[in-house]
mmCIF file of C-alpha atoms in Angstrom:
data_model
loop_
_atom_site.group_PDB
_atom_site.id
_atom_site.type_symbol
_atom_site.label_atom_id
_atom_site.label_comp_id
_atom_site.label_asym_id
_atom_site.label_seq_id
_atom_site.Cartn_x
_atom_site.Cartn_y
_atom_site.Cartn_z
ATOM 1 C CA UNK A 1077 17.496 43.005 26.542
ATOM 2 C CA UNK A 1078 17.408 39.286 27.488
ATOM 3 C CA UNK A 1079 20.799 36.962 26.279
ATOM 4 C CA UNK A 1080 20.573 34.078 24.600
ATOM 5 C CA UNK A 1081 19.337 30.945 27.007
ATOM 6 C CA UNK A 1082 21.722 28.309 26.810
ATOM 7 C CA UNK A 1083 20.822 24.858 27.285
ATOM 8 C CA UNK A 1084 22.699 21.650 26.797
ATOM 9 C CA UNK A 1085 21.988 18.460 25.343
ATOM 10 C CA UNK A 1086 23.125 14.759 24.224
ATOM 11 C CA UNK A 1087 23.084 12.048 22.719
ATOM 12 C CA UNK A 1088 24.785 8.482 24.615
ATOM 13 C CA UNK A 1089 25.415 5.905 22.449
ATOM 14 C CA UNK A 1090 25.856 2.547 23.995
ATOM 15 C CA UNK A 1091 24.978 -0.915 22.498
ATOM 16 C CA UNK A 1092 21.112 -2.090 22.626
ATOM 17 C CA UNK A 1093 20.425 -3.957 25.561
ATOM 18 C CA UNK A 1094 23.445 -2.712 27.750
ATOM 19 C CA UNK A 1095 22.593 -3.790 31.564
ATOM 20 C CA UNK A 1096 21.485 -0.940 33.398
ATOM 21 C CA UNK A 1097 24.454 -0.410 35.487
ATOM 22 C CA UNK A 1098 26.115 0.721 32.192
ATOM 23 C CA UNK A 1099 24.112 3.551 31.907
ATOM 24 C CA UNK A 1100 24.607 4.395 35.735
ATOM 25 C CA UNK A 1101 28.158 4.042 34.722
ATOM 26 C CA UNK A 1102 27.975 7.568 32.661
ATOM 27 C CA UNK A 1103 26.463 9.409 35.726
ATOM 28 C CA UNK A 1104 29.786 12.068 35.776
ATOM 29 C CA UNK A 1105 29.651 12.502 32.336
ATOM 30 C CA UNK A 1106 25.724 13.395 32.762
ATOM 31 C CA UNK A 1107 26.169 16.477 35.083
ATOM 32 C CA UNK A 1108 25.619 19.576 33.573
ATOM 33 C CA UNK A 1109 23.416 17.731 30.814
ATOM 34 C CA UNK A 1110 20.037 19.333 29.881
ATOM 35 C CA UNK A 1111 18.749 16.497 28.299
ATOM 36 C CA UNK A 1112 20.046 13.010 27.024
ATOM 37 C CA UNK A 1113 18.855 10.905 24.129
ATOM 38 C CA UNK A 1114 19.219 7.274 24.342
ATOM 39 C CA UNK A 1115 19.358 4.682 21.226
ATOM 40 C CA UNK A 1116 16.556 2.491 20.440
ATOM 41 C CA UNK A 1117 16.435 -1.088 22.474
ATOM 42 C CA UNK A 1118 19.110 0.493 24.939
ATOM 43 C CA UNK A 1119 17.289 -1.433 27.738
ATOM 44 C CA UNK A 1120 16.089 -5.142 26.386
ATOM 45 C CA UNK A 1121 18.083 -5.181 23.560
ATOM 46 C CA UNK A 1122 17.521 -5.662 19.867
ATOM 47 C CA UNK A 1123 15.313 -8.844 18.814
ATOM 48 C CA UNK A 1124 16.315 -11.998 17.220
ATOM 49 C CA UNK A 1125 19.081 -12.560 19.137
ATOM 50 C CA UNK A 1126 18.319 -14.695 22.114
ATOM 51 C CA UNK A 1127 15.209 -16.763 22.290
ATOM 52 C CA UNK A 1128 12.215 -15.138 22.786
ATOM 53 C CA UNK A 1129 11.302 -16.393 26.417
ATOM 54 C CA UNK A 1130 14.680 -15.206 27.471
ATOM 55 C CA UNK A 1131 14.029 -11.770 25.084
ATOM 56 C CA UNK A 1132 10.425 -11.315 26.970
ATOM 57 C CA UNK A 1133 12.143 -11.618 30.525
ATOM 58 C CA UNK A 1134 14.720 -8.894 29.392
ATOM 59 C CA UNK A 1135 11.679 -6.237 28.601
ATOM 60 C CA UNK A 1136 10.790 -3.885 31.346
ATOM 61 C CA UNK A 1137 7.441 -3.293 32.921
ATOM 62 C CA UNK A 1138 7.070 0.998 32.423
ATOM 63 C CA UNK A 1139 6.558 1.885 35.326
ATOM 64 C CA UNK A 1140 9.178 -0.344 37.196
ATOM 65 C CA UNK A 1141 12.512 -0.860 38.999
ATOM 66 C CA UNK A 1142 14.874 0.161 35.293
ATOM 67 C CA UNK A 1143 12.641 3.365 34.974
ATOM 68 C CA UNK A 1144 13.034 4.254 38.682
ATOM 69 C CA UNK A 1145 17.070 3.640 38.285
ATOM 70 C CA UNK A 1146 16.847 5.782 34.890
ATOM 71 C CA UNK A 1147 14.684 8.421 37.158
ATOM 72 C CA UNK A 1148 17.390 8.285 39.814
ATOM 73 C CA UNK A 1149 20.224 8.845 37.493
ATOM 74 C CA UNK A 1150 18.058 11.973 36.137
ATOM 75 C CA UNK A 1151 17.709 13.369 40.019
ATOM 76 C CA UNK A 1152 21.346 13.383 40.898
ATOM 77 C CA UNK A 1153 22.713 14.570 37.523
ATOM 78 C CA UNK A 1154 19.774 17.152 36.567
ATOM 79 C CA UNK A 1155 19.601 15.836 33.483
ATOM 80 C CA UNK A 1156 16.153 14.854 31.587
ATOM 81 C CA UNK A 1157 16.776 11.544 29.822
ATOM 82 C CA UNK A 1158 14.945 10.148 27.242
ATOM 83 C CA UNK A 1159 15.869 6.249 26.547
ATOM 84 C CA UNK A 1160 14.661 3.687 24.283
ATOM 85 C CA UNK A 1161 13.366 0.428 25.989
ATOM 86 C CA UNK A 1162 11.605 -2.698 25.136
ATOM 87 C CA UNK A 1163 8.495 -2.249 27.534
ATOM 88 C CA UNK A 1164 6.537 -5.587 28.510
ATOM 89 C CA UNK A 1165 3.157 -4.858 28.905
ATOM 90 C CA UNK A 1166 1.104 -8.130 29.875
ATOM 91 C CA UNK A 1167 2.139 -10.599 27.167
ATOM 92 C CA UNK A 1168 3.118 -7.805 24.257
ATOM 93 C CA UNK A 1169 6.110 -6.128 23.959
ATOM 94 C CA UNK A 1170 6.806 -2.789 22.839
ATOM 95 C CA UNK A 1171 9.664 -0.561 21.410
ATOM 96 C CA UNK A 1172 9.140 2.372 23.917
ATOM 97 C CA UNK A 1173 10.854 5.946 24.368
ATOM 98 C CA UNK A 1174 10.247 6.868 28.412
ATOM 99 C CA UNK A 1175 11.039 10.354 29.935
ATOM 100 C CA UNK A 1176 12.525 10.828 32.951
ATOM 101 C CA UNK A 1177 12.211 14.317 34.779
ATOM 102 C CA UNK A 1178 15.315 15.397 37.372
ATOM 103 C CA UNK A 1179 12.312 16.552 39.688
ATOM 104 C CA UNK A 1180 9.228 14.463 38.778
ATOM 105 C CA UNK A 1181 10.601 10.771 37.768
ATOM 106 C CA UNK A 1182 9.253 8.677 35.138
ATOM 107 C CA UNK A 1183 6.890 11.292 32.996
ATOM 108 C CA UNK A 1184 5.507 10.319 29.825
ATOM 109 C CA UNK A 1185 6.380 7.222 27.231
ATOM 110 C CA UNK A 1186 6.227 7.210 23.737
ATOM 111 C CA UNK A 1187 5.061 3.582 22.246
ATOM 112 C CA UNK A 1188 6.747 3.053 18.470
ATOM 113 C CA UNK A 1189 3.392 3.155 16.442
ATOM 114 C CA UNK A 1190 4.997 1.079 13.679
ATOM 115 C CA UNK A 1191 7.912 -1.760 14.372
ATOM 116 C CA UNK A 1192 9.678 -2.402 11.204
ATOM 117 C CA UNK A 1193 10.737 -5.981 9.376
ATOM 118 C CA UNK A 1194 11.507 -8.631 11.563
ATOM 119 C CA UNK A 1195 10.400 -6.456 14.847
ATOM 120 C CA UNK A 1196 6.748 -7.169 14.027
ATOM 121 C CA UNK A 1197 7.032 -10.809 14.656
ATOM 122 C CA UNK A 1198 8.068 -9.154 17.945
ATOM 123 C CA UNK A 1199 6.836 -5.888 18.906
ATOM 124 C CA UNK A 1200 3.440 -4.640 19.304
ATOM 125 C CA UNK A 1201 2.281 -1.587 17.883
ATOM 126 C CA UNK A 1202 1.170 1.720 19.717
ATOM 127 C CA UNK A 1203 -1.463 3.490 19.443
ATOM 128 C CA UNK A 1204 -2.007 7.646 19.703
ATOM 129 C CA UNK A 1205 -2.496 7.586 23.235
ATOM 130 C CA UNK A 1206 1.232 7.719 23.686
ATOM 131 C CA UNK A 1207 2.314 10.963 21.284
ATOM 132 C CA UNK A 1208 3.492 13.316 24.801
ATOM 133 C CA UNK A 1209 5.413 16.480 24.176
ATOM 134 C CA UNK A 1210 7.536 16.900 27.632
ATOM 135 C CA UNK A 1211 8.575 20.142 29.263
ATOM 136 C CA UNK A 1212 12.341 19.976 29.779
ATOM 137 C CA UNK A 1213 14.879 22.050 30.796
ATOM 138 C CA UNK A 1214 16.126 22.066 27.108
ATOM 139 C CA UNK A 1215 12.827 22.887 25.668
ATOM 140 C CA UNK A 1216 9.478 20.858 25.040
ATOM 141 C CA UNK A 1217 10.673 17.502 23.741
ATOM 142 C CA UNK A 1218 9.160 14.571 21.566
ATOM 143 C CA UNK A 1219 10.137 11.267 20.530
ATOM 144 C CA UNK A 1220 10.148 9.474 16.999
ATOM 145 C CA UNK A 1221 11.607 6.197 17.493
ATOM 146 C CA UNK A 1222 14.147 4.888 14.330
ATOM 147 C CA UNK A 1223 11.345 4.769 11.060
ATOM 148 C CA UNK A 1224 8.854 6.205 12.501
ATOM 149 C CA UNK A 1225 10.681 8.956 11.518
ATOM 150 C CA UNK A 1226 9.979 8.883 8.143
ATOM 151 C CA UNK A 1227 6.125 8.987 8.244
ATOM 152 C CA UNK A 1228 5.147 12.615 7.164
ATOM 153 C CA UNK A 1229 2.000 12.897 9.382
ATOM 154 C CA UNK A 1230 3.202 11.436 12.344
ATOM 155 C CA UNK A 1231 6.121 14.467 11.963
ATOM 156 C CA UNK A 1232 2.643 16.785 11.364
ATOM 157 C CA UNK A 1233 1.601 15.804 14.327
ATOM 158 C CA UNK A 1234 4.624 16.341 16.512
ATOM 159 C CA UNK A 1235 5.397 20.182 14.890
ATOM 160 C CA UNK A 1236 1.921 20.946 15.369
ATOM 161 C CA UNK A 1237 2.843 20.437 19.461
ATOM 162 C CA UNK A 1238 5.176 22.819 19.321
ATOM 163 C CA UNK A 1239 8.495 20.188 19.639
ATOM 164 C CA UNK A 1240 11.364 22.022 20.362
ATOM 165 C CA UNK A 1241 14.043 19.068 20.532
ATOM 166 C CA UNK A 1242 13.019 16.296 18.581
ATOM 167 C CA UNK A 1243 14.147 13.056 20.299
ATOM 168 C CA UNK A 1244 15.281 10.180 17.598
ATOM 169 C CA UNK A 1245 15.922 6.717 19.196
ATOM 170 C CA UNK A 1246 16.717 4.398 16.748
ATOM 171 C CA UNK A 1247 18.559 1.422 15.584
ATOM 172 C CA UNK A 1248 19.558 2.934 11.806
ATOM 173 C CA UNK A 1249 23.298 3.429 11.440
ATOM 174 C CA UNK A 1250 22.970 3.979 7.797
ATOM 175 C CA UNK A 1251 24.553 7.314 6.008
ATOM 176 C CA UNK A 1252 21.176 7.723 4.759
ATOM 177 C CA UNK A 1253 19.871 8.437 8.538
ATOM 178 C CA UNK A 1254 22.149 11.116 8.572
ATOM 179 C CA UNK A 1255 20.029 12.881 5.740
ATOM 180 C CA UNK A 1256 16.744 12.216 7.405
ATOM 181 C CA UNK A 1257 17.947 13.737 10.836
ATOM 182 C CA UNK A 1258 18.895 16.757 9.139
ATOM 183 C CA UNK A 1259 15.696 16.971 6.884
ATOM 184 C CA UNK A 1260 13.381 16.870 10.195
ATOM 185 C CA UNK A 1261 15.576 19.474 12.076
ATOM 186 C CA UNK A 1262 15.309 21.711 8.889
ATOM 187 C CA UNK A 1263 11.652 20.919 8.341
ATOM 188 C CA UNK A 1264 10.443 20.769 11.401
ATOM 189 C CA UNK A 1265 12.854 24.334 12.675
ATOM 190 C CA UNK A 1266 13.674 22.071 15.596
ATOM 191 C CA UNK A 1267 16.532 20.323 17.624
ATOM 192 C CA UNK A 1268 17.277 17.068 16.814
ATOM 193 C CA UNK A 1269 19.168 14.527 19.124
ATOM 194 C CA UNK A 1270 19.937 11.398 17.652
ATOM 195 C CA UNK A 1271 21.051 8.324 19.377
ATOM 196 C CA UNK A 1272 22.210 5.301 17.860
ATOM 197 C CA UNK A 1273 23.628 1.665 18.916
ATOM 198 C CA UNK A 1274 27.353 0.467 18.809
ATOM 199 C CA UNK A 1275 28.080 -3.088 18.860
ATOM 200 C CA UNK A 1276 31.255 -4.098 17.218
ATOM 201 C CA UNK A 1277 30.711 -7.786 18.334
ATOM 202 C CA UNK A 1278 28.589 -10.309 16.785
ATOM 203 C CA UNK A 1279 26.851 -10.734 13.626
ATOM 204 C CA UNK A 1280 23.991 -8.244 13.835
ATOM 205 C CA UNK A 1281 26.406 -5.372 14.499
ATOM 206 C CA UNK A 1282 25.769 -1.052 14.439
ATOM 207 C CA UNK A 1283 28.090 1.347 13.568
ATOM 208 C CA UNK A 1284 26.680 4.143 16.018
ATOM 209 C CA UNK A 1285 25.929 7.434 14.101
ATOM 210 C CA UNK A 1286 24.298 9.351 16.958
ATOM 211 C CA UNK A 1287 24.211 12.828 16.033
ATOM 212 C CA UNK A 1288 22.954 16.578 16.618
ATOM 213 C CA UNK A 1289 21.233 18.619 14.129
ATOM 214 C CA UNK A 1290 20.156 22.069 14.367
ATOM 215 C CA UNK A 1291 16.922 23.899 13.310
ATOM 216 C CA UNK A 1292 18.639 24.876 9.673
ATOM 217 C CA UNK A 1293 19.991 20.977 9.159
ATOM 218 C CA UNK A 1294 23.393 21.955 10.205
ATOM 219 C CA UNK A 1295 25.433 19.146 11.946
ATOM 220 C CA UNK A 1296 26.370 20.454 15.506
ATOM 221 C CA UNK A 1297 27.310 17.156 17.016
ATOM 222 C CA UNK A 1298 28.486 13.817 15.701
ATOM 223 C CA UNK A 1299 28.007 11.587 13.932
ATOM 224 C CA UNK A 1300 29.665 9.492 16.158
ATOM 225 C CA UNK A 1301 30.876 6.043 14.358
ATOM 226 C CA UNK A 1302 32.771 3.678 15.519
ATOM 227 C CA UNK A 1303 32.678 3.723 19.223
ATOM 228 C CA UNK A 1304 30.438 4.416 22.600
ATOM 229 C CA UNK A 1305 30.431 7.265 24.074
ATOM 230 C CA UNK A 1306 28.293 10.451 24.726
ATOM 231 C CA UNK A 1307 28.171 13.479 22.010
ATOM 232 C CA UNK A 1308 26.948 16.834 23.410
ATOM 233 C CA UNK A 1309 25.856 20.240 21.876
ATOM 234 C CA UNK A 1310 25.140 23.813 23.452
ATOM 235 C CA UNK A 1311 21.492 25.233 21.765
ATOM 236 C CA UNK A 1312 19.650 28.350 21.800
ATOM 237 C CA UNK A 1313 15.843 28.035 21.631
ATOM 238 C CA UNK A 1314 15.825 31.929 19.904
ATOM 239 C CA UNK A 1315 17.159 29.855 17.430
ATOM 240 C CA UNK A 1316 14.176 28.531 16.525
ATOM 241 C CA UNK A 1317 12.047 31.509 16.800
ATOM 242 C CA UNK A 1318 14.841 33.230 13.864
ATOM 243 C CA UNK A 1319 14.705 29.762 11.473
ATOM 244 C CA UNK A 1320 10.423 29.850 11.997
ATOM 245 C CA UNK A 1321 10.112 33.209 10.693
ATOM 246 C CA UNK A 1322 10.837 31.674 7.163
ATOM 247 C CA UNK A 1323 9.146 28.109 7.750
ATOM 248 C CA UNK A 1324 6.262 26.991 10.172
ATOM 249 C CA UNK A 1325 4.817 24.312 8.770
ATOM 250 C CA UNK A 1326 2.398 23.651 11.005
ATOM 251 C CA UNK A 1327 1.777 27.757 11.329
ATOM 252 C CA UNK A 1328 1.719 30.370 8.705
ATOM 253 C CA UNK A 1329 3.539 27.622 6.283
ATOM 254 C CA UNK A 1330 0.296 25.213 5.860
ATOM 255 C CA UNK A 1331 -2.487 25.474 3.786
ATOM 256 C CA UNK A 1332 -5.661 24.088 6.513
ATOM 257 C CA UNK A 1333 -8.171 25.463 3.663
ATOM 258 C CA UNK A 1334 -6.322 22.739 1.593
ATOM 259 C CA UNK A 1335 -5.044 20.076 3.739
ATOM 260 C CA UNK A 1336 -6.012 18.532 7.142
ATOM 261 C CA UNK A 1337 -5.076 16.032 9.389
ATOM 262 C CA UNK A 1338 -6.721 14.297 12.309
ATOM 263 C CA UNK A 1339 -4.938 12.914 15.146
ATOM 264 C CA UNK A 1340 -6.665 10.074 17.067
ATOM 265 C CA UNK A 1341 -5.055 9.949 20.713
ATOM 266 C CA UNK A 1342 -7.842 7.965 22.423
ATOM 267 C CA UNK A 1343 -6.191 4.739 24.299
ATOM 268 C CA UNK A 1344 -6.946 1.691 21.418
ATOM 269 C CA UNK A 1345 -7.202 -1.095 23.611
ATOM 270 C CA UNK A 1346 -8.175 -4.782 22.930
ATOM 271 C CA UNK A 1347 -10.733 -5.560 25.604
ATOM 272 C CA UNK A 1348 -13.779 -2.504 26.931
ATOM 273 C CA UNK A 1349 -15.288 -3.444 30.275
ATOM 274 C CA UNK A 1350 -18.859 -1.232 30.385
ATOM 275 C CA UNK A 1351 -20.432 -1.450 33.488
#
């Protein structure tokens, strides 16, 4: 009889728009990581802070020379990282989640379908082209990115792919996020890495909060308040296959003779050449 797999994975919580090198920085600490979650904005930074045309310069082109550092990082500590960036695309920004495979480099991104307050003056929104569950060695993995976790079909649509560790980028340091992290883990029967910003300077500042949840809603990891640093939590994926015997909401739990949803992933965009 097989033993449990063991896997390991993380959450880093660093300030939103850290330079690069301070992610490099954590490259010890990374080795014998499975996968780690980074917070929302870790690469560009937060908006409203600077002036736009020096905010736009600060986004990253996905692919591009940050990703290929971030993919670099992944190679030499075996780690699959998932980080939140502001990607420049053209003339629109986006609030982006890229994965980075140890073997394979930059493969897949996750574009936040909804930006929130005062990030719509700034941030485009994606479309359903960009909804990628990645292979990992932790387990197939997804991204939500901060309040996008709280829209009930976009969760549908991410349990009904079979996510394994849910992936939560995100700039909410609120208690309250706590309680949604753990709702989604229970919900879902899935891991949940968390990753929040800490900034203890300025006047738009985060408390941090990143935490791990597992597939029951019990805290495994974290919160982690008050300072950077990187949280980490060994997980069993027979643990999900024991917590979906009582709940599979997108299996024998749902009701498709009462309720449906359809999931649009062709690419949405603004200009169609035919030829």
């Amino acid at each position: 009889m097989a033993g449990p797999r063991m896997t390991v994975v993380a959450a880093l919580q660093l300030a939103a728009g850290v330079p690069l090198s301070r992610i490099l920085a954590f490259e010890d600490e990374l080795r014998g990581v499975d996968l780690v979650v980074l917070p929302e904005a870790v690469l560009g930074g937060y908006p409203g802070r600077t002036p736009f045309v020096e905010y736009f310069h600060a986004a990253v082109p996905v692919p591009g020379p940050e990703t290929a550092a971030l993919a670099g990082l992944a190679s030499r500590t075996g780690a699959s990282l998932v980080a939140g960036v502001i990607e420049r695309d053209g003339s629109t920004l986006y609030s982006t989640a890229v994965f980075l495979d140890p073997d394979l480099g930059l493969v897949g991104k996750h574009r936040k379908l909804v930006p929130t307050a005062r990030e719509r003056v700034f941030w485009g929104r994606g479309d359903g082209s960009t909804l990628p569950v990645i292979p990992t060695a932790a387990g197939l993995a997804g991204a939500a990115i901060c309040w996008e976790n709280h829209m009930p079909l976009l969760r549908a649509a991410m349990y009904a792919k079979g996510v394994q560790i849910w992936c939560a980028p995100t700039a909410d340091d609120r208690e309250v996020w706590q309680a949604s992290m753990r709702h989604i883990a229970d919900e879902g029967r899935c891991f949940v890495v968390s990753a929040c910003p800490y900034e203890s300077a300025g006047d738009d500042r985060f408390r941090g909060g990143s935490v791990i949840v597992g597939p029951t809603g019990d805290v495994l990891a974290g919160p982690l308040q008050d300072g950077e640093g990187l949280i980490t939590a060994e997980i069993d994926l027979d643990e999900l296959v024991a917590a979906r015997k009582s709940l599979d909401v997108s299996g024998h739990y749902a009701r498709p003779d009462v309720f449906a949803l359809t999931v649009d992933e062709r690419p949405r965009d603004g200009v169609t050449f035919l030829r």
